[in-house]
Amino acid sequence: MSGAKLDAIVVGAGHNGLVAACYLARAGLKVLVLERNDYVGGAAVSRQLYENFTYSNCSYVCSLLRPEIMRALELPKHGLQIIPYDGGCTMMSDGGHLAIYDNHDALRREISRHSQRDAEAYDRYSRDVMRQCKFIKPLLLREPPDPASFRPRDIRSLLDLGFRLNRLGSERIYDTLRFWTMSAADFLDEYFESEIVKAHFAGSSIIGTALGPRSPGTAYVLLHHYMGEIDDTVGAWGFARGGMGAVSASLAASLRASGGTIRTDAGIDRILVHGGRAVGVVLHDGEEIRAPLVLSSMDVKRTFLESIEAKELPGEFVQQVRNFKIRGSSGKLNIALDGLPVFPAIPAGAPCSRGDMHVTDTIEMMERAYDDWKDGTWSRAPYIDMLIPSQIDPTMAPDGKHYMSVFVQYCPYELASGPWDAQQRKAFGDTVIDTIANHSPNFKSLILHAEVRTPWDIEREVGLTEGNIFQGELTMDQLLFNRPIPGYAQYRTPLDGLYLCGSSTHPGGGVMGAPGANAARAVLRDLGRAVTQ
Amino acid sequence: MSNEREPLPHYQEPLLQTPFHDRARALSQLDSFIPWSGYTTVDVFTTVEQEYFAIRNAATLYDLTPMVKYRVAGPGAQRYLNRLVTRDVAKLKVNRVSYCVWCDDSGHVIDDGTLFRLGEDEYRLCTAERQIDWLLDSASGFDVAVTEVTEQIAALALQGPTSCAVLKQLGLAGVERLKPFELRGFEAGGLRVTVSRTGFTGDLGYELWVAPEDAILLWDTLMTRGKSRGIRPIGSRALNLARIEAGFLAPNVDFVSAERTLRVGSSRSPLELGLGWLVDFEKGHFTGRRALLEERRRGPRRQLVGLDIDGNKPAVNALLYAERSARNEIGSVSSAMWSPTCKRNIALAMVDVPHITPGSSLWADVYLNRELVWERRMCRARVVERPFFAPDRRRATPPADV
């Protein structure tokens, strides 16, 4: 360090830590970001693990990153480019498929192949999802109001929420309240009759979530994934050019341009607390770094249960942190391919293979996949979200070769049979590869390299507790003013000077950046500084 | 009759071609096609002006095939439709057509369209939007079958003062006795065609319905026999001008279907759309009745009205104000044009109560593009009765032999 006194330390150079740091640095604070890995990005990374291939190792599509943040932090200027992809598909066990296309008429005719009624109900479904998104959107970049605080700010914010709810009219209030609590399967049943249509749309209700499509609360998770589409602008859903690490790289560049500093290979041992105040951190090698403000982008459990001594915290609070649901349920395969796999279920020339591909054709299959997870093993027939970004982004793989990203639901953090080991990991990877190979005869012969990541690996490498991609389940009991802990939903913590800025806080996970931006604004407000949007 | 080439699959060619496509393609001088209900259709053939004046002066052909068509049949068809639409379907006789709207439970318009009674228990509902899910949901409890027949029927609108004369040239005996909103089947020269005296132009005109395999024969016969009566094909742009003059509403232009609206307050009731005359509260229960009764009691807050605006620049997308100083915004324009026939600057607009009565004076801010320099003009606008243009010939039976 140059010796100048730090104003704030941000723990973790994931996208939310970097977003928070950027906002603080732009407000004139001297900010240091500490990252335990030798690369920045957390779960938004691009790494080369096989020659000339770039993997989006963890997160793999960019839909939720708030455009307000991209604009405020000048991320396009710092190299970030989001490129849209067209549609997706679910391949069926009988050799058929359902594709999703951008063009409304193509999509209607496609869904009509399975059910004409569903093709036309799709418009009503989109309308209702969009209505809910429009209601929630203004809440994303705001501190959630605390209904119990009675502070003027919270009361104003609650009144505003109530006013907007009231303006929806009685029927939509009922819809909204039902939507936030019902299961994705029940929600989809209200619109569609065709199993394949329901299964396709149900996918996003379970991604990253230790719940099945029939579990209450999963309708909201489905909505959470739709949030990226609400801008109605080109590029709302897509790939970050250069992989998801491009998001972190542009944030790091933006931070440095505002005078902020990042130190990698600098994992913290603990947060220093003195007299009920966070005063700095101690690194693994014993180095002490002091600053009046500490922002933790680690999840709430890692922050309070592993980085702060329990005696410094209120007992009940520690208990609530322990009870916070943050369960590992997803795995990931990154695969280097010697060519483009053939999927006979998809007609040659159909653009749907350039989007998200799936092979789970009934909700029942998803629910059974969840049952395996509950039994402490990975799904024998997993739900996979498979993309080949190199078809669109030429920077991901050498010419003629392809990078495939395979997100896998469900995979437990702990196996009933014992701890994860190399053999178990390989068996998990083989299950996924076999699942894909069932739909692609040349797939196995194309594999040059595969990175297999279980929740246990993700926790170990990225630091997410149990490898939970959202830093905590997105269920109503852990959303808004309940996220992460009732009474501590506004980025502040029981310790003065310590703030949370990761996805454990409102509005939750996904490469959205909103928790980081909101936390930075809470800090600036407490400092009495001007807060800009 | 098949088109020149096999169409590509939907993911490579999302839009279908109508059975008239090859003829339209050949006559389209501008290659100006637009999507309409899943089909590619002509926006402009030659010039909008020539096509528009043919509607008001001679005879025009407009390809109606993309209009969504449902067959509603069965012993419960009439009771089903009476529950669905706001008008009294029991009054619709066989071989008659009725303009209808239908609403959701909140009394907001889902769509408007024309209902043809083809037989005792058989109807055809022509709509702007596809909505089989709504029609089937509404059918529960009724002995009725609802099926989409859009692709099974080719249709042409033949509109204009010489349209009846053209049909007589085709040898459709007695076609001149067809009254407005009446329909009848004809056979002439190997052609089986159903003719309804309906249309979207507010002028004398007919709509012709044939099997897709007869489409080209119908087109060719009309174009040949109608030549001396000035027949020409028109695109959507010219038709849109005629429909504004006739005061007809265009879905997704003048209102958005309640099945599509995202924002609270964007859906419209028939009363707000000035279609209260289509709502029959006495006929018994229909979907949306309770909400519409309540709205009638309370009085609508806004209504769609016709405007006559000073100057000759179309008040496209203009905001409306109660006073020239633009302090109180009271509505906005949804359709606007300079009417070449009426020589009036007309518009359809949604306006807040109490400014909806004919004679009310409002102000429109009209934006003028003067060689790429935009200027804003506050223009006086008066609420006037619709339609703006309603020639007697549209109703005369038999029509004048021109």
PDB file of C-alpha atoms in Angstrom, chain B residues 176-333:
ATOM      1  CA  GLU B 176     -76.977  -6.194 -55.487  1.00  0.00           C
ATOM      2  CA  ARG B 177     -79.831  -7.225 -53.170  1.00  0.00           C
ATOM      3  CA  LEU B 178     -77.369  -8.096 -50.385  1.00  0.00           C
ATOM      4  CA  LYS B 179     -78.025  -5.706 -47.477  1.00  0.00           C
ATOM      5  CA  PRO B 180     -75.323  -4.373 -45.155  1.00  0.00           C
ATOM      6  CA  PHE B 181     -74.195  -7.121 -42.737  1.00  0.00           C
ATOM      7  CA  GLU B 182     -75.864  -9.799 -44.855  1.00  0.00           C
ATOM      8  CA  LEU B 183     -74.036 -12.784 -46.329  1.00  0.00           C
ATOM      9  CA  ARG B 184     -74.842 -15.317 -49.017  1.00  0.00           C
ATOM     10  CA  GLY B 185     -73.143 -18.070 -51.003  1.00  0.00           C
ATOM     11  CA  PHE B 186     -72.778 -17.752 -54.765  1.00  0.00           C
ATOM     12  CA  GLU B 187     -71.601 -19.982 -57.585  1.00  0.00           C
ATOM     13  CA  ALA B 188     -70.455 -18.549 -60.877  1.00  0.00           C
ATOM     14  CA  GLY B 189     -67.986 -19.654 -63.510  1.00  0.00           C
ATOM     15  CA  GLY B 190     -66.825 -22.636 -61.466  1.00  0.00           C
ATOM     16  CA  LEU B 191     -66.219 -20.456 -58.419  1.00  0.00           C
ATOM     17  CA  ARG B 192     -67.926 -21.041 -55.074  1.00  0.00           C
ATOM     18  CA  VAL B 193     -67.706 -17.897 -53.020  1.00  0.00           C
ATOM     19  CA  THR B 194     -69.392 -16.603 -49.909  1.00  0.00           C
ATOM     20  CA  VAL B 195     -70.035 -12.854 -50.064  1.00  0.00           C
ATOM     21  CA  SER B 196     -70.725 -10.723 -47.015  1.00  0.00           C
ATOM     22  CA  ARG B 197     -71.549  -7.039 -47.237  1.00  0.00           C
ATOM     23  CA  THR B 198     -69.024  -6.033 -44.625  1.00  0.00           C
ATOM     24  CA  GLY B 199     -65.760  -4.151 -44.525  1.00  0.00           C
ATOM     25  CA  PHE B 200     -63.354  -1.868 -42.733  1.00  0.00           C
ATOM     26  CA  THR B 201     -63.526   1.160 -45.042  1.00  0.00           C
ATOM     27  CA  GLY B 202     -66.895   2.759 -44.200  1.00  0.00           C
ATOM     28  CA  ASP B 203     -67.678   2.637 -47.911  1.00  0.00           C
ATOM     29  CA  LEU B 204     -69.717   0.369 -50.151  1.00  0.00           C
ATOM     30  CA  GLY B 205     -67.927  -2.947 -49.997  1.00  0.00           C
ATOM     31  CA  TYR B 206     -67.934  -6.691 -49.625  1.00  0.00           C
ATOM     32  CA  GLU B 207     -65.796  -9.440 -48.200  1.00  0.00           C
ATOM     33  CA  LEU B 208     -65.319 -12.574 -50.263  1.00  0.00           C
ATOM     34  CA  TRP B 209     -64.590 -15.937 -48.673  1.00  0.00           C
ATOM     35  CA  VAL B 210     -63.326 -18.949 -50.622  1.00  0.00           C
ATOM     36  CA  ALA B 211     -61.458 -22.190 -50.170  1.00  0.00           C
ATOM     37  CA  PRO B 212     -57.679 -21.589 -50.473  1.00  0.00           C
ATOM     38  CA  GLU B 213     -57.519 -23.664 -53.675  1.00  0.00           C
ATOM     39  CA  ASP B 214     -59.962 -21.226 -55.322  1.00  0.00           C
ATOM     40  CA  ALA B 215     -58.052 -18.156 -54.168  1.00  0.00           C
ATOM     41  CA  ILE B 216     -56.052 -17.507 -57.326  1.00  0.00           C
ATOM     42  CA  LEU B 217     -59.085 -18.065 -59.558  1.00  0.00           C
ATOM     43  CA  LEU B 218     -61.021 -15.526 -57.456  1.00  0.00           C
ATOM     44  CA  TRP B 219     -58.204 -12.979 -57.615  1.00  0.00           C
ATOM     45  CA  ASP B 220     -57.644 -13.399 -61.349  1.00  0.00           C
ATOM     46  CA  THR B 221     -61.348 -13.237 -62.163  1.00  0.00           C
ATOM     47  CA  LEU B 222     -61.825 -10.088 -60.089  1.00  0.00           C
ATOM     48  CA  MET B 223     -58.784  -8.364 -61.561  1.00  0.00           C
ATOM     49  CA  THR B 224     -59.845  -9.234 -65.113  1.00  0.00           C
ATOM     50  CA  ARG B 225     -63.566  -8.516 -64.850  1.00  0.00           C
ATOM     51  CA  GLY B 226     -63.059  -5.513 -62.621  1.00  0.00           C
ATOM     52  CA  LYS B 227     -60.540  -3.827 -64.856  1.00  0.00           C
ATOM     53  CA  SER B 228     -63.067  -1.467 -66.434  1.00  0.00           C
ATOM     54  CA  ARG B 229     -64.289  -0.528 -62.913  1.00  0.00           C
ATOM     55  CA  GLY B 230     -60.824   0.589 -61.852  1.00  0.00           C
ATOM     56  CA  ILE B 231     -60.033  -2.348 -59.576  1.00  0.00           C
ATOM     57  CA  ARG B 232     -56.589  -2.420 -57.964  1.00  0.00           C
ATOM     58  CA  PRO B 233     -54.986  -4.172 -54.998  1.00  0.00           C
ATOM     59  CA  ILE B 234     -54.268  -2.117 -51.889  1.00  0.00           C
ATOM     60  CA  GLY B 235     -52.006  -2.539 -48.910  1.00  0.00           C
ATOM     61  CA  SER B 236     -52.515  -1.944 -45.197  1.00  0.00           C
ATOM     62  CA  ARG B 237     -51.464   1.707 -45.262  1.00  0.00           C
ATOM     63  CA  ALA B 238     -54.277   2.807 -47.570  1.00  0.00           C
ATOM     64  CA  LEU B 239     -56.804   0.691 -45.703  1.00  0.00           C
ATOM     65  CA  ASN B 240     -55.741   2.312 -42.435  1.00  0.00           C
ATOM     66  CA  LEU B 241     -56.593   5.763 -43.789  1.00  0.00           C
ATOM     67  CA  ALA B 242     -60.051   4.622 -44.842  1.00  0.00           C
ATOM     68  CA  ARG B 243     -60.726   2.985 -41.487  1.00  0.00           C
ATOM     69  CA  ILE B 244     -59.811   6.132 -39.553  1.00  0.00           C
ATOM     70  CA  GLU B 245     -62.212   8.153 -41.704  1.00  0.00           C
ATOM     71  CA  ALA B 246     -64.837   5.488 -40.995  1.00  0.00           C
ATOM     72  CA  GLY B 247     -64.089   5.870 -37.279  1.00  0.00           C
ATOM     73  CA  PHE B 248     -63.252   2.196 -36.769  1.00  0.00           C
ATOM     74  CA  LEU B 249     -60.864   1.140 -34.022  1.00  0.00           C
ATOM     75  CA  ALA B 250     -57.662  -0.731 -34.762  1.00  0.00           C
ATOM     76  CA  PRO B 251     -56.546  -3.204 -32.082  1.00  0.00           C
ATOM     77  CA  ASN B 252     -53.030  -2.496 -30.774  1.00  0.00           C
ATOM     78  CA  VAL B 253     -53.340   1.042 -32.161  1.00  0.00           C
ATOM     79  CA  ASP B 254     -56.411   2.514 -30.485  1.00  0.00           C
ATOM     80  CA  PHE B 255     -56.550  -0.011 -27.663  1.00  0.00           C
ATOM     81  CA  VAL B 256     -54.511  -2.909 -26.348  1.00  0.00           C
ATOM     82  CA  SER B 257     -56.183  -6.239 -25.635  1.00  0.00           C
ATOM     83  CA  ALA B 258     -56.655  -6.889 -21.925  1.00  0.00           C
ATOM     84  CA  GLU B 259     -54.799 -10.129 -22.641  1.00  0.00           C
ATOM     85  CA  ARG B 260     -51.691  -8.110 -23.455  1.00  0.00           C
ATOM     86  CA  THR B 261     -51.585  -5.105 -21.140  1.00  0.00           C
ATOM     87  CA  LEU B 262     -48.817  -4.921 -18.557  1.00  0.00           C
ATOM     88  CA  ARG B 263     -49.606  -1.608 -16.913  1.00  0.00           C
ATOM     89  CA  VAL B 264     -52.488  -0.998 -14.590  1.00  0.00           C
ATOM     90  CA  GLY B 265     -54.992   1.259 -16.328  1.00  0.00           C
ATOM     91  CA  SER B 266     -53.955   0.308 -19.876  1.00  0.00           C
ATOM     92  CA  SER B 267     -56.916  -1.981 -20.488  1.00  0.00           C
ATOM     93  CA  ARG B 268     -60.082  -0.424 -21.902  1.00  0.00           C
ATOM     94  CA  SER B 269     -63.754  -1.167 -21.364  1.00  0.00           C
ATOM     95  CA  PRO B 270     -66.241  -1.037 -24.251  1.00  0.00           C
ATOM     96  CA  LEU B 271     -67.741   2.042 -22.597  1.00  0.00           C
ATOM     97  CA  GLU B 272     -64.366   3.772 -22.659  1.00  0.00           C
ATOM     98  CA  LEU B 273     -63.924   2.840 -26.309  1.00  0.00           C
ATOM     99  CA  GLY B 274     -67.234   4.499 -27.174  1.00  0.00           C
ATOM    100  CA  LEU B 275     -68.724   1.075 -27.883  1.00  0.00           C
ATOM    101  CA  GLY B 276     -71.407   1.209 -25.213  1.00  0.00           C
ATOM    102  CA  TRP B 277     -73.982   0.564 -27.947  1.00  0.00           C
ATOM    103  CA  LEU B 278     -72.527  -2.934 -28.311  1.00  0.00           C
ATOM    104  CA  VAL B 279     -73.254  -3.802 -24.674  1.00  0.00           C
ATOM    105  CA  ASP B 280     -76.641  -5.340 -23.965  1.00  0.00           C
ATOM    106  CA  PHE B 281     -77.198  -5.427 -20.220  1.00  0.00           C
ATOM    107  CA  GLU B 282     -80.706  -6.845 -20.665  1.00  0.00           C
ATOM    108  CA  LYS B 283     -79.774 -10.070 -22.456  1.00  0.00           C
ATOM    109  CA  GLY B 284     -78.686 -11.929 -19.326  1.00  0.00           C
ATOM    110  CA  HIS B 285     -75.269 -12.821 -18.011  1.00  0.00           C
ATOM    111  CA  PHE B 286     -72.132 -12.297 -20.070  1.00  0.00           C
ATOM    112  CA  THR B 287     -68.458 -12.148 -19.135  1.00  0.00           C
ATOM    113  CA  GLY B 288     -67.615  -8.745 -17.696  1.00  0.00           C
ATOM    114  CA  ARG B 289     -71.257  -7.745 -17.139  1.00  0.00           C
ATOM    115  CA  ARG B 290     -70.947  -7.041 -13.436  1.00  0.00           C
ATOM    116  CA  ALA B 291     -67.873  -4.854 -13.892  1.00  0.00           C
ATOM    117  CA  LEU B 292     -69.489  -2.994 -16.794  1.00  0.00           C
ATOM    118  CA  LEU B 293     -72.692  -2.394 -14.804  1.00  0.00           C
ATOM    119  CA  GLU B 294     -70.568  -0.870 -12.069  1.00  0.00           C
ATOM    120  CA  GLU B 295     -68.709   1.251 -14.598  1.00  0.00           C
ATOM    121  CA  ARG B 296     -71.970   2.417 -16.167  1.00  0.00           C
ATOM    122  CA  ARG B 297     -73.259   3.403 -12.724  1.00  0.00           C
ATOM    123  CA  ARG B 298     -70.042   5.268 -11.941  1.00  0.00           C
ATOM    124  CA  GLY B 299     -69.601   6.618 -15.453  1.00  0.00           C
ATOM    125  CA  PRO B 300     -66.392   5.988 -17.430  1.00  0.00           C
ATOM    126  CA  ARG B 301     -63.395   8.140 -16.535  1.00  0.00           C
ATOM    127  CA  ARG B 302     -62.259   8.504 -20.121  1.00  0.00           C
ATOM    128  CA  GLN B 303     -63.564   7.777 -23.563  1.00  0.00           C
ATOM    129  CA  LEU B 304     -62.355   7.340 -27.097  1.00  0.00           C
ATOM    130  CA  VAL B 305     -63.573  10.253 -29.207  1.00  0.00           C
ATOM    131  CA  GLY B 306     -63.148  11.708 -32.666  1.00  0.00           C
ATOM    132  CA  LEU B 307     -61.235  14.966 -33.005  1.00  0.00           C
ATOM    133  CA  ASP B 308     -61.162  17.636 -35.686  1.00  0.00           C
ATOM    134  CA  ILE B 309     -57.882  19.508 -35.352  1.00  0.00           C
ATOM    135  CA  ASP B 310     -56.855  22.874 -36.786  1.00  0.00           C
ATOM    136  CA  GLY B 311     -54.223  22.914 -39.500  1.00  0.00           C
ATOM    137  CA  ASN B 312     -53.377  20.069 -41.833  1.00  0.00           C
ATOM    138  CA  LYS B 313     -50.550  18.274 -40.048  1.00  0.00           C
ATOM    139  CA  PRO B 314     -51.651  14.895 -38.668  1.00  0.00           C
ATOM    140  CA  ALA B 315     -51.566  15.021 -34.847  1.00  0.00           C
ATOM    141  CA  VAL B 316     -49.728  11.706 -34.643  1.00  0.00           C
ATOM    142  CA  ASN B 317     -49.104  10.673 -30.998  1.00  0.00           C
ATOM    143  CA  ALA B 318     -50.110  14.157 -29.818  1.00  0.00           C
ATOM    144  CA  LEU B 319     -50.786  14.774 -26.144  1.00  0.00           C
ATOM    145  CA  LEU B 320     -54.014  16.651 -25.456  1.00  0.00           C
ATOM    146  CA  TYR B 321     -54.494  19.493 -23.019  1.00  0.00           C
ATOM    147  CA  ALA B 322     -57.428  21.377 -21.582  1.00  0.00           C
ATOM    148  CA  GLU B 323     -55.857  24.737 -22.306  1.00  0.00           C
ATOM    149  CA  ARG B 324     -53.344  26.230 -24.676  1.00  0.00           C
ATOM    150  CA  SER B 325     -50.798  26.655 -21.909  1.00  0.00           C
ATOM    151  CA  ALA B 326     -50.678  22.843 -21.666  1.00  0.00           C
ATOM    152  CA  ARG B 327     -51.148  22.777 -17.909  1.00  0.00           C
ATOM    153  CA  ASN B 328     -53.595  19.904 -17.642  1.00  0.00           C
ATOM    154  CA  GLU B 329     -52.963  16.836 -19.738  1.00  0.00           C
ATOM    155  CA  ILE B 330     -56.311  15.237 -20.534  1.00  0.00           C
ATOM    156  CA  GLY B 331     -55.547  12.578 -23.104  1.00  0.00           C
ATOM    157  CA  SER B 332     -53.626  11.467 -26.142  1.00  0.00           C
ATOM    158  CA  VAL B 333     -54.140  10.695 -29.806  1.00  0.00           C
TER     159      VAL B 333
END
